[in-house]
Amino acid sequence: MTTEIGRPRDKRIDNAVLRATVELLGETGYAELSVDAIARRAGTSKPAIYRRWPGKAHLVHEAVFPIDEDTTLPETGSLAGDVREMVRRTAAVLTTPAARAALPGLVGEMAADLTLHSALLERFAGILSRGLTERLQDAVRRGEARPDVTAAEVVEAVAGTTFLALLTRGDALDDTWVDRTSAFITRGIAA
């Protein structure tokens, strides 16, 4: 049995810090974002933030890419529908002003810090792949997907394609892009 020492964490502080982080990212960008500014905006202290997150990158990652019920992939009943929904949701998350501001800095910090890299990739994969293994198994049973395809590979294809499109395309990732990208990925994993 584990006993918690001290007061329980105040969710209001967590929420205020996450909200302040997203707001400030849009205003200042990742490079100029400071934990001090986040603390001031959230009405808390730097030590309160560092008790919750080990550093700016972890905080930004959680603020920009939250894990909650909305990140669970809804059942569409088909491999094509599941892939399309993954692509649509990934594009929606990565094209927010906060994500656009955060990603260059996060990628740079991840490249320099292997521990951070592992922690953030593990968390990000968890966001994208919630329930995906079971969906792939269902698709294999329906004859829609090859049995050798893994959830991690699908996540890499969806997130990687979306991320590269954000870096290289001047236009928005609209429904036409989502449809074409989804069809391309679906054909790649089809039985």
CSV table of C-alpha atoms in Angstrom, one decimal, residues 27-135:
chain,number,residue,atom,x,y,z
A,27,GLU,CA,1.8,34.9,-28.2
A,28,THR,CA,5.5,34.3,-27.9
A,29,GLY,CA,6.4,31.0,-29.6
A,30,TYR,CA,8.4,28.2,-28.0
A,31,ALA,CA,11.8,29.8,-27.9
A,32,GLU,CA,10.6,32.8,-25.9
A,33,LEU,CA,8.2,30.8,-23.6
A,34,SER,CA,9.4,30.7,-20.0
A,35,VAL,CA,8.2,28.9,-17.0
A,36,ASP,CA,8.3,32.2,-15.1
A,37,ALA,CA,5.9,33.8,-17.6
A,38,ILE,CA,3.6,30.7,-17.4
A,39,ALA,CA,3.6,30.9,-13.6
A,40,ARG,CA,2.7,34.6,-13.7
A,41,ARG,CA,-0.1,34.0,-16.2
A,42,ALA,CA,-1.5,31.0,-14.3
A,43,GLY,CA,-1.3,32.8,-11.0
A,44,THR,CA,1.0,30.2,-9.4
A,45,SER,CA,4.7,29.7,-8.7
A,46,LYS,CA,7.6,28.2,-10.6
A,47,PRO,CA,8.1,25.5,-7.9
A,48,ALA,CA,4.4,24.5,-8.2
A,49,ILE,CA,5.0,24.0,-11.9
A,50,TYR,CA,8.3,22.1,-11.5
A,51,ARG,CA,6.5,19.8,-8.9
A,52,ARG,CA,4.2,18.8,-11.7
A,53,TRP,CA,6.5,18.8,-14.8
A,54,PRO,CA,10.2,18.2,-15.0
A,55,GLY,CA,10.8,21.0,-17.5
A,56,LYS,CA,9.3,23.3,-20.2
A,57,ALA,CA,9.3,20.6,-22.9
A,58,HIS,CA,7.2,18.1,-20.8
A,59,LEU,CA,4.8,20.9,-19.9
A,60,VAL,CA,4.4,22.1,-23.4
A,61,HIS,CA,3.9,18.6,-24.7
A,62,GLU,CA,1.1,17.9,-22.2
A,63,ALA,CA,-0.5,21.3,-22.8
A,64,VAL,CA,-0.5,21.1,-26.6
A,65,PHE,CA,-1.2,17.3,-26.9
A,66,PRO,CA,-3.6,16.4,-24.0
A,67,ILE,CA,-4.6,12.8,-23.4
A,68,ASP,CA,-8.3,12.5,-22.6
A,69,GLU,CA,-11.5,10.9,-23.8
A,70,ASP,CA,-11.4,13.0,-26.9
A,71,THR,CA,-8.2,11.3,-28.0
A,72,THR,CA,-9.8,7.9,-28.2
A,73,LEU,CA,-10.4,6.9,-31.8
A,74,PRO,CA,-14.1,6.4,-32.4
A,75,GLU,CA,-15.2,3.1,-34.0
A,76,THR,CA,-16.0,3.6,-37.6
A,77,GLY,CA,-16.4,0.0,-38.5
A,78,SER,CA,-13.9,0.0,-41.3
A,79,LEU,CA,-10.1,0.2,-41.7
A,80,ALA,CA,-10.5,3.1,-44.2
A,81,GLY,CA,-12.8,5.0,-41.8
A,82,ASP,CA,-10.4,4.4,-38.9
A,83,VAL,CA,-7.4,5.6,-40.9
A,84,ARG,CA,-9.3,8.6,-42.1
A,85,GLU,CA,-10.3,9.6,-38.6
A,86,MET,CA,-6.7,9.2,-37.4
A,87,VAL,CA,-5.4,11.4,-40.2
A,88,ARG,CA,-8.2,14.0,-39.6
A,89,ARG,CA,-7.6,14.2,-35.9
A,90,THR,CA,-3.8,14.3,-36.2
A,91,ALA,CA,-4.0,17.1,-38.7
A,92,ALA,CA,-6.5,19.0,-36.4
A,93,VAL,CA,-4.1,18.7,-33.5
A,94,LEU,CA,-0.9,19.5,-35.3
A,95,THR,CA,-2.4,22.6,-37.1
A,96,THR,CA,-3.5,24.4,-33.9
A,97,PRO,CA,-1.6,27.6,-33.3
A,98,ALA,CA,-0.1,26.2,-30.1
A,99,ALA,CA,1.2,23.0,-31.9
A,100,ARG,CA,2.6,25.0,-34.8
A,101,ALA,CA,4.4,27.2,-32.3
A,102,ALA,CA,5.6,24.3,-30.1
A,103,LEU,CA,6.7,21.7,-32.6
A,104,PRO,CA,10.0,23.2,-33.9
A,105,GLY,CA,11.2,23.8,-30.4
A,106,LEU,CA,10.1,20.4,-29.1
A,107,VAL,CA,11.7,18.6,-32.0
A,108,GLY,CA,15.0,20.5,-31.4
A,109,GLU,CA,15.0,19.7,-27.7
A,110,MET,CA,14.1,16.1,-28.3
A,111,ALA,CA,17.1,15.8,-30.7
A,112,ALA,CA,19.4,17.0,-28.0
A,113,ASP,CA,18.0,15.0,-25.1
A,114,LEU,CA,17.4,11.3,-25.6
A,115,THR,CA,15.6,10.9,-22.3
A,116,LEU,CA,13.2,13.7,-23.2
A,117,HIS,CA,12.9,12.2,-26.7
A,118,SER,CA,11.9,8.8,-25.3
A,119,ALA,CA,9.4,10.2,-22.9
A,120,LEU,CA,7.7,12.5,-25.3
A,121,LEU,CA,7.5,9.9,-28.1
A,122,GLU,CA,6.1,7.4,-25.8
A,123,ARG,CA,3.4,9.8,-24.6
A,124,PHE,CA,2.7,11.0,-28.2
A,125,ALA,CA,2.4,7.4,-29.5
A,126,GLY,CA,-0.1,6.7,-26.7
A,127,ILE,CA,-2.2,9.6,-27.8
A,128,LEU,CA,-2.3,8.4,-31.4
A,129,SER,CA,-2.6,4.7,-30.9
A,130,ARG,CA,-5.2,4.4,-28.2
A,131,GLY,CA,-7.3,1.4,-29.2
A,132,LEU,CA,-5.5,1.1,-32.6
A,133,THR,CA,-4.1,-2.4,-32.0
A,134,GLU,CA,-7.6,-3.7,-31.4
A,135,ARG,CA,-8.8,-1.9,-34.5
